[in-house]
Amino acid sequence: MKFCEFTKTLLKNANPEEYSIISLDINNFHYIADTFGQETGDTVIKQLAAHIKEEFPLGTLFCRNYADNFSILVKASFRPILEDLVINATNIQAALIGLLPEYYQLEFSIGVYVINNTEEKPELMLENANMARQLGKYGLNPNRISYYTEEMKTNTERDKDVTLDMNRAFNENEFEVFFQPKFNFKTGAIIGAEALIRWNHKTKGLLTPNYFVPLFEKNGFIQKIDMLVFERVCQFLDRWNKSGADGSCPHPITISCNLSRVQLYNPDVAKRYASIAKKYHITPSKIEIELTESLMMGNKERLLRAMNEIRKAGFEISVDDFGSGFSSLSLLKDIPANVIKLDKEFLNTNNNNDKEQIIINSIIGMAKQLDITTVAEGVEDQEQSDLLKAMGCDIVQGYYYARPMPAKEYEALLHAQFDK
């Protein structure tokens, strides 16, 4: 309340866009407090407050709202301070030596509302800054600075509708798992599939992941979806393994499931997956856990630990969108991956030139030397297919071969190929 009072006073003689309100918090702060202790959590908050006081210019107004959330009213030239905070937070990290492990890198989410109307209620300004922070929190880069736009308000209204409806939809089994077949490039045979979530809404029809997954990642509901997909995959494999004429498996297949960023903060994810696989008598190596390369841009050490736990449990690991980040080649030597999926941008034949083909060829060649399987996804035409096949890519997936389909259709496709 005092922050809003002071904000109103400071803005009386201010010009439009002279000030901005910033909403800032620490990503996964509850993990710090739960894992390293409440006292460590309190110290982290104090150090963040000290950092704001020291680094922001004189005349900046700031307060701690609750937990690890801070509000800041500051004049225009603050961007370098925020960028320094989200890139390294050196001062804060140095003050926490001995309290947090060396591998633990603090990550921040920041929302910025540029004040155009100085007579607007400060409470509404704060709400807009908070909205920008929350919407930016689970972007491709977790250390994201997100600026408020009017479009965010429209999207937020839609998100409210989805949030109010998600539990009902889950309980009424409206979420379905579709399977997009994967093919051996040399033989053309189906060797598995990628499991993809769809929402078969009772009034809106079939909704693709773009409509709801980003929100579910933000509100944590994606963990339930991840587990639902994994269990449905195990159920499917259990049926397939018994579907032969003599009750045996007609042909072994491997199915991949996507693992969300949120699950990386769950220390028991590998154990939970192993327990579900055991329940359905599934050999873990027949399930591929798929992570996007962009996850590496957050806390690399945490991701590598999670990947190692998943590998120890017997599951295969696939890195999706390989080549989309700047650290792709260095990752090849560190990641315990069995499979890499080439970034779809490389497959745009309208843009393909000699340089891009050399890059794809090199990645495939290096992967083979490292005994890593390569998958081309998003293949949409004969030209792309011929190019990748000639380069020695192992597996192909895309609309040119087959679209994602319900479980029954995919099972029928498998039987048509193997019941001969």
Coordinates of C-alpha atoms in Angstrom, one line a residue:
M1 CA 0.0 0.0 0.0
K2 CA 2.8 2.4 0.9
F3 CA 4.6 1.6 -2.4
C4 CA 1.4 2.5 -4.3
E5 CA 1.1 5.8 -2.3
F6 CA 4.7 6.8 -3.0
T7 CA 4.3 5.8 -6.7
K8 CA 1.2 8.1 -7.1
T9 CA 3.2 11.0 -5.5
L10 CA 6.2 10.5 -7.7
L11 CA 4.2 10.3 -10.9
K12 CA 2.3 13.6 -10.3
N13 CA 5.0 15.6 -12.2
A14 CA 6.3 12.8 -14.4
N15 CA 6.1 12.6 -18.2
P16 CA 4.7 9.6 -20.1
E17 CA 7.3 6.8 -20.4
E18 CA 9.6 8.5 -17.9
Y19 CA 9.0 5.7 -15.4
S20 CA 8.5 2.0 -15.5
I21 CA 7.3 -0.5 -13.0
I22 CA 9.2 -3.8 -12.7
S23 CA 7.9 -7.0 -11.2
L24 CA 10.7 -9.4 -10.3
D25 CA 10.9 -12.8 -8.7
I26 CA 13.3 -15.8 -8.4
N27 CA 12.5 -18.9 -10.4
N28 CA 11.6 -21.9 -8.3
F29 CA 12.3 -20.1 -5.1
H30 CA 10.3 -22.8 -3.2
Y31 CA 12.9 -25.3 -4.4
I32 CA 15.7 -23.3 -2.7
A33 CA 13.8 -23.0 0.6
D34 CA 12.7 -26.7 0.6
T35 CA 16.1 -28.1 -0.4
F36 CA 18.6 -25.8 1.3
G37 CA 16.5 -24.6 4.2
Q38 CA 14.3 -21.6 5.1
E39 CA 17.3 -19.7 6.5
T40 CA 19.1 -19.9 3.2
G41 CA 15.9 -18.8 1.4
D42 CA 15.7 -15.7 3.7
T43 CA 19.3 -14.9 3.0
V44 CA 18.7 -15.1 -0.8
I45 CA 15.8 -12.6 -0.5
K46 CA 18.0 -10.2 1.6
Q47 CA 20.8 -10.4 -0.9
L48 CA 18.4 -9.7 -3.8
A49 CA 17.1 -6.6 -1.9
A50 CA 20.6 -5.4 -1.2
H51 CA 21.5 -5.9 -4.9
I52 CA 18.5 -3.8 -6.0
K53 CA 19.3 -1.1 -3.5
E54 CA 23.0 -1.0 -4.7
E55 CA 22.6 -1.3 -8.5
F56 CA 19.5 0.7 -9.3
P57 CA 19.9 4.5 -9.5
L58 CA 19.2 6.9 -6.6
G59 CA 15.5 7.7 -6.4
T60 CA 14.3 4.2 -7.3
L61 CA 11.4 3.0 -5.3
F62 CA 11.1 -0.7 -4.4
C63 CA 9.4 -3.0 -2.0
R64 CA 9.1 -6.7 -1.3
N65 CA 5.5 -7.7 -1.8
Y66 CA 5.6 -11.3 -0.6
A67 CA 8.0 -14.3 -0.6
D68 CA 10.6 -13.6 -3.3
N69 CA 8.5 -11.1 -5.3
F70 CA 9.7 -7.4 -5.6
S71 CA 8.1 -4.4 -7.2
I72 CA 10.4 -1.5 -8.5
L73 CA 9.5 1.9 -9.8
V74 CA 12.4 3.3 -11.8
K75 CA 13.3 5.8 -14.4
A76 CA 14.1 4.8 -18.0
S77 CA 17.7 3.7 -18.1
F78 CA 17.4 0.4 -16.2
R79 CA 17.7 -2.2 -19.0
P80 CA 21.5 -2.9 -18.5
I81 CA 20.9 -3.5 -14.8
L82 CA 18.2 -6.1 -15.5
E83 CA 20.3 -7.8 -18.2
D84 CA 23.2 -8.1 -15.9
L85 CA 20.9 -9.6 -13.2
V86 CA 19.4 -12.2 -15.5
I87 CA 22.7 -13.1 -17.2
N88 CA 24.9 -13.7 -14.1
A89 CA 23.7 -12.1 -10.9
T90 CA 27.4 -12.1 -9.9
N91 CA 27.1 -10.0 -6.7
I92 CA 24.2 -12.1 -5.4
Q93 CA 25.9 -15.4 -6.2
A94 CA 29.2 -14.3 -4.6
A95 CA 27.3 -13.4 -1.4
L96 CA 25.8 -16.9 -1.3
I97 CA 29.0 -18.9 -1.5
G98 CA 28.7 -21.7 1.1
L99 CA 24.9 -21.5 1.2
L100 CA 24.1 -22.7 -2.2
P101 CA 26.0 -25.4 -4.2
E102 CA 28.4 -24.0 -6.8
Y103 CA 26.3 -25.6 -9.6
Y104 CA 23.1 -23.8 -8.6
Q105 CA 22.6 -20.8 -10.7
L106 CA 19.9 -18.3 -9.6
E107 CA 17.4 -17.5 -12.3
F108 CA 15.0 -14.5 -12.4
S109 CA 11.7 -13.7 -14.1
I110 CA 11.1 -10.0 -14.8
G111 CA 8.0 -8.1 -16.1
V112 CA 8.2 -4.5 -17.2
Y113 CA 5.3 -2.1 -17.5
V114 CA 6.2 1.2 -19.2
I115 CA 4.0 3.9 -17.7
N116 CA 2.3 6.0 -20.5
N117 CA -0.6 7.3 -18.4
T118 CA 0.8 8.7 -15.1
E119 CA -2.7 9.1 -13.7
E120 CA -3.5 5.4 -13.9
K121 CA -3.9 3.6 -10.6
P122 CA -0.6 2.2 -9.3
E123 CA -2.4 -1.1 -8.4
L124 CA -3.3 -1.6 -12.1
M125 CA 0.3 -0.8 -13.2
L126 CA 1.6 -3.4 -10.8
E127 CA -1.0 -5.9 -12.1
N128 CA 0.2 -5.3 -15.6
A129 CA 3.9 -5.7 -14.6
N130 CA 3.0 -9.0 -12.8
M131 CA 1.2 -10.2 -15.9
A132 CA 4.2 -9.6 -18.1
R133 CA 6.4 -11.4 -15.6
Q134 CA 4.2 -14.4 -15.4
L135 CA 3.6 -14.7 -19.1
G136 CA 7.4 -14.5 -19.8
K137 CA 8.3 -16.9 -17.0
Y138 CA 8.2 -20.0 -19.0
G139 CA 9.5 -18.8 -22.4
L140 CA 12.3 -20.5 -24.2
N141 CA 14.8 -18.6 -22.0
P142 CA 13.8 -18.7 -18.3
N143 CA 15.9 -15.6 -17.6
R144 CA 13.5 -13.5 -19.6
I145 CA 12.7 -9.8 -19.4
S146 CA 9.1 -9.5 -20.6
Y147 CA 7.5 -6.2 -21.5
Y148 CA 3.7 -5.7 -21.1
T149 CA 1.6 -5.4 -24.2
E150 CA -2.2 -5.0 -24.6
E151 CA -2.3 -8.3 -26.3
M152 CA -1.2 -9.9 -23.1
K153 CA -4.5 -8.8 -21.5
T154 CA -6.5 -10.6 -24.2
N155 CA -4.4 -13.7 -23.9
T156 CA -4.8 -13.6 -20.1
E157 CA -8.6 -13.7 -20.4
R158 CA -8.4 -16.8 -22.6
D159 CA -5.9 -18.3 -20.1
K160 CA -8.5 -17.8 -17.3
D161 CA -11.1 -19.8 -19.3
V162 CA -8.6 -22.6 -19.9
T163 CA -7.5 -22.7 -16.3
L164 CA -11.1 -22.9 -15.1
D165 CA -11.7 -25.8 -17.5
M166 CA -8.6 -27.9 -17.3
N167 CA -9.4 -30.0 -14.2
R168 CA -12.9 -30.8 -15.5
A169 CA -11.4 -31.8 -18.8
F170 CA -8.8 -34.0 -17.1
N171 CA -11.4 -35.8 -15.0
E172 CA -13.6 -36.3 -18.0
N173 CA -10.8 -37.8 -20.1
E174 CA -10.8 -35.0 -22.7
F175 CA -7.0 -35.1 -23.0
E176 CA -6.0 -37.7 -25.6
V177 CA -2.6 -39.1 -26.7
F178 CA -1.9 -39.1 -30.4
F179 CA 0.9 -40.9 -32.1
Q180 CA 3.0 -39.6 -35.0
P181 CA 4.8 -42.6 -36.6
K182 CA 8.5 -42.7 -37.1
F183 CA 10.1 -44.5 -40.0
N184 CA 13.4 -46.1 -40.8
F185 CA 14.9 -44.0 -43.6
K186 CA 16.5 -47.0 -45.3
T187 CA 13.7 -49.6 -45.1
G188 CA 10.6 -47.4 -44.8
A189 CA 9.4 -49.5 -41.9
I190 CA 7.7 -48.0 -38.9
I191 CA 10.1 -48.2 -35.9
G192 CA 8.1 -46.3 -33.3
A193 CA 6.3 -43.0 -32.8
E194 CA 6.2 -39.7 -30.8
A195 CA 3.4 -39.4 -28.3
L196 CA 1.7 -36.0 -28.5
I197 CA -1.1 -34.6 -26.3
R198 CA -4.3 -33.3 -27.8
W199 CA -7.4 -31.8 -26.0
N200 CA -10.6 -33.1 -27.4
H201 CA -12.8 -30.3 -25.9
K202 CA -16.5 -31.0 -25.6
T203 CA -17.5 -27.7 -27.3
K204 CA -14.3 -26.3 -29.0
G205 CA -13.3 -29.6 -30.7
L206 CA -9.8 -30.9 -31.1
L207 CA -7.2 -28.4 -29.6
T208 CA -3.5 -28.6 -30.5
P209 CA -0.8 -28.2 -27.8
N210 CA -0.1 -24.5 -28.8
Y211 CA -3.5 -23.6 -27.3
F212 CA -2.9 -25.0 -23.8
V213 CA 0.6 -26.3 -23.2
P214 CA 2.3 -22.9 -22.6
L215 CA -0.3 -22.1 -20.0
F216 CA 0.0 -25.5 -18.4
E217 CA 3.8 -25.1 -18.1
K218 CA 3.2 -21.8 -16.4
N219 CA 0.6 -23.0 -13.9
G220 CA 2.3 -26.4 -13.2
F221 CA -0.6 -28.5 -14.7
I222 CA 1.8 -29.8 -17.3
Q223 CA 3.1 -32.3 -14.7
K224 CA -0.2 -34.0 -14.7
I225 CA -0.2 -34.0 -18.5
D226 CA 3.3 -35.4 -18.6
M227 CA 2.3 -38.3 -16.3
L228 CA -0.9 -38.9 -18.3
V229 CA 1.0 -39.1 -21.6
F230 CA 3.7 -41.4 -20.1
E231 CA 1.1 -43.8 -18.6
R232 CA -0.9 -43.9 -21.8
V233 CA 2.2 -44.7 -23.7
C234 CA 2.9 -47.6 -21.3
Q235 CA -0.7 -48.8 -21.7
F236 CA -0.3 -48.7 -25.5
L237 CA 3.0 -50.6 -25.4
D238 CA 1.5 -53.2 -23.0
R239 CA -1.4 -53.8 -25.5
W240 CA 1.0 -53.9 -28.5
N241 CA 3.4 -56.3 -26.8
K242 CA 0.5 -58.8 -26.4
S243 CA -1.3 -58.2 -29.7
G244 CA 0.4 -60.9 -31.8
A245 CA -1.5 -64.0 -33.0
D246 CA 0.2 -66.0 -30.2
G247 CA -0.1 -63.3 -27.6
S248 CA 3.4 -62.0 -28.1
C249 CA 4.8 -58.8 -29.5
P250 CA 4.5 -58.7 -33.4
H251 CA 7.5 -56.3 -33.6
P252 CA 9.4 -54.2 -31.1
I253 CA 8.8 -50.4 -31.3
T254 CA 10.1 -47.4 -29.3
I255 CA 7.8 -44.5 -28.4
S256 CA 9.1 -41.1 -27.3
C257 CA 7.4 -38.8 -24.7
N258 CA 8.1 -35.1 -24.1
L259 CA 9.4 -34.0 -20.7
S260 CA 8.5 -30.5 -19.7
R261 CA 10.8 -28.0 -18.1
V262 CA 8.7 -28.2 -14.9
Q263 CA 9.5 -31.9 -14.5
L264 CA 13.2 -31.1 -14.4
Y265 CA 12.7 -29.6 -10.9
N266 CA 11.0 -32.9 -9.7
P267 CA 13.9 -35.0 -8.2
D268 CA 11.7 -38.1 -8.3
V269 CA 10.7 -38.0 -12.0
A270 CA 13.0 -40.9 -13.1
K271 CA 11.7 -43.1 -10.2
R272 CA 8.1 -42.2 -11.0
Y273 CA 8.5 -43.1 -14.7
A274 CA 10.4 -46.3 -13.8
S275 CA 7.5 -47.3 -11.4
I276 CA 4.9 -46.8 -14.0
A277 CA 6.8 -48.7 -16.7
K278 CA 7.3 -51.6 -14.2
K279 CA 3.5 -51.6 -13.5
Y280 CA 2.9 -52.3 -17.2
H281 CA 5.9 -54.7 -17.6
I282 CA 7.5 -52.3 -20.1
T283 CA 11.2 -52.5 -20.8
P284 CA 12.4 -48.9 -20.1
S285 CA 14.6 -48.8 -23.2
K286 CA 11.5 -49.0 -25.3
I287 CA 10.5 -45.5 -24.1
E288 CA 12.4 -42.4 -25.2
I289 CA 12.3 -39.3 -23.0
E290 CA 12.4 -36.3 -25.2
L291 CA 13.8 -32.9 -24.1
T292 CA 14.1 -29.7 -26.1
E293 CA 17.6 -28.3 -26.6
S294 CA 16.3 -25.0 -25.2
L295 CA 16.1 -26.5 -21.8
M296 CA 19.9 -26.5 -21.8
M297 CA 19.8 -22.7 -21.9
G298 CA 18.6 -22.7 -18.3
N299 CA 20.5 -24.6 -15.6
K300 CA 22.7 -27.0 -17.6
E301 CA 24.0 -28.9 -14.5
R302 CA 20.5 -29.6 -13.2
L303 CA 19.4 -30.8 -16.6
L304 CA 22.4 -33.1 -17.0
R305 CA 21.7 -34.6 -13.5
A306 CA 18.1 -35.3 -14.5
M307 CA 19.2 -36.8 -17.8
N308 CA 21.7 -39.1 -16.0
E309 CA 19.0 -40.3 -13.6
I310 CA 16.7 -41.0 -16.5
R311 CA 19.4 -43.0 -18.3
K312 CA 20.2 -44.9 -15.1
A313 CA 16.6 -46.0 -14.9
G314 CA 17.0 -47.5 -18.3
F315 CA 15.2 -45.1 -20.6
E316 CA 16.5 -43.7 -23.8
I317 CA 17.0 -39.9 -24.1
S318 CA 16.3 -37.8 -27.1
V319 CA 17.2 -34.1 -27.6
D320 CA 14.6 -32.3 -29.7
D321 CA 15.2 -29.2 -31.9
F322 CA 18.9 -29.9 -32.0
G323 CA 20.8 -27.1 -33.7
S324 CA 18.3 -24.4 -32.5
G325 CA 20.7 -23.1 -29.8
F326 CA 24.2 -21.7 -29.8
S327 CA 25.7 -24.5 -27.7
S328 CA 24.7 -27.4 -29.8
L329 CA 28.1 -28.8 -30.7
S330 CA 29.5 -28.4 -27.2
L331 CA 26.5 -30.3 -25.9
L332 CA 27.3 -33.4 -28.0
K333 CA 30.2 -34.2 -25.7
D334 CA 28.3 -33.7 -22.5
I335 CA 24.8 -34.9 -22.9
P336 CA 24.0 -38.6 -22.2
A337 CA 21.6 -38.7 -25.2
N338 CA 20.9 -41.7 -27.5
V339 CA 19.0 -39.6 -30.1
I340 CA 19.1 -36.1 -31.5
K341 CA 16.2 -34.6 -33.6
L342 CA 17.4 -32.1 -36.1
D343 CA 15.8 -28.6 -35.8
K344 CA 13.0 -28.2 -38.3
E345 CA 14.4 -24.9 -39.4
F346 CA 17.1 -26.8 -41.2
L347 CA 14.5 -28.6 -43.3
N348 CA 13.0 -25.5 -45.0
T349 CA 14.0 -26.2 -48.6
N350 CA 13.1 -22.6 -49.5
N351 CA 16.1 -21.4 -47.4
N352 CA 18.4 -24.4 -47.8
N353 CA 21.7 -23.5 -49.2
D354 CA 25.1 -25.1 -49.4
K355 CA 26.1 -23.9 -45.9
E356 CA 23.0 -25.3 -44.3
Q357 CA 23.5 -28.7 -46.0
I358 CA 27.1 -28.8 -44.9
I359 CA 25.9 -28.2 -41.3
I360 CA 23.3 -30.9 -41.4
N361 CA 25.7 -33.3 -43.0
S362 CA 28.3 -32.6 -40.3
I363 CA 25.8 -33.0 -37.5
I364 CA 24.7 -36.4 -38.9
G365 CA 28.3 -37.5 -39.4
M366 CA 29.4 -36.5 -35.9
A367 CA 26.4 -38.2 -34.4
K368 CA 27.2 -41.4 -36.1
Q369 CA 30.8 -41.3 -34.7
L370 CA 29.3 -40.8 -31.3
D371 CA 26.9 -43.6 -31.7
I372 CA 23.9 -41.2 -31.5
T373 CA 20.8 -41.9 -33.7
T374 CA 19.6 -38.9 -35.8
V375 CA 15.9 -38.1 -36.5
A376 CA 14.6 -35.7 -39.0
E377 CA 11.2 -34.4 -37.9
G378 CA 8.9 -32.0 -39.7
V379 CA 9.6 -33.5 -43.1
E380 CA 6.9 -32.3 -45.4
D381 CA 8.0 -33.1 -49.0
Q382 CA 10.0 -35.4 -51.3
E383 CA 12.8 -32.9 -51.7
Q384 CA 13.5 -32.8 -47.9
S385 CA 13.2 -36.6 -47.6
D386 CA 15.6 -37.3 -50.5
L387 CA 18.2 -34.8 -49.1
L388 CA 18.2 -36.2 -45.6
K389 CA 18.2 -39.8 -46.8
A390 CA 21.2 -39.1 -48.9
M391 CA 23.0 -37.6 -45.9
G392 CA 22.5 -40.8 -43.9
C393 CA 19.9 -39.6 -41.4
D394 CA 18.5 -42.7 -39.6
I395 CA 14.9 -41.9 -38.8
V396 CA 12.3 -39.7 -40.4
Q397 CA 9.0 -38.2 -39.0
G398 CA 6.7 -35.6 -40.6
Y399 CA 3.5 -34.9 -42.5
Y400 CA 5.0 -36.3 -45.7
Y401 CA 5.0 -39.7 -44.1
A402 CA 2.2 -39.6 -41.6
R403 CA 0.3 -37.1 -39.4
P404 CA -0.3 -37.6 -35.7
M405 CA -3.2 -40.0 -35.2
P406 CA -5.3 -41.5 -32.4
A407 CA -3.9 -44.7 -30.7
K408 CA -6.4 -47.0 -32.5
E409 CA -5.3 -45.7 -35.9
Y410 CA -1.7 -46.0 -35.1
E411 CA -2.1 -49.6 -33.8
A412 CA -4.0 -50.5 -37.0
L413 CA -1.1 -49.0 -39.0
L414 CA 1.3 -51.2 -37.1
H415 CA -0.7 -54.3 -37.6
A416 CA -1.0 -53.6 -41.4
Q417 CA 2.8 -53.5 -41.6
F418 CA 3.7 -56.4 -39.3
D419 CA 0.8 -58.9 -39.5
K420 CA 2.1 -60.5 -42.6

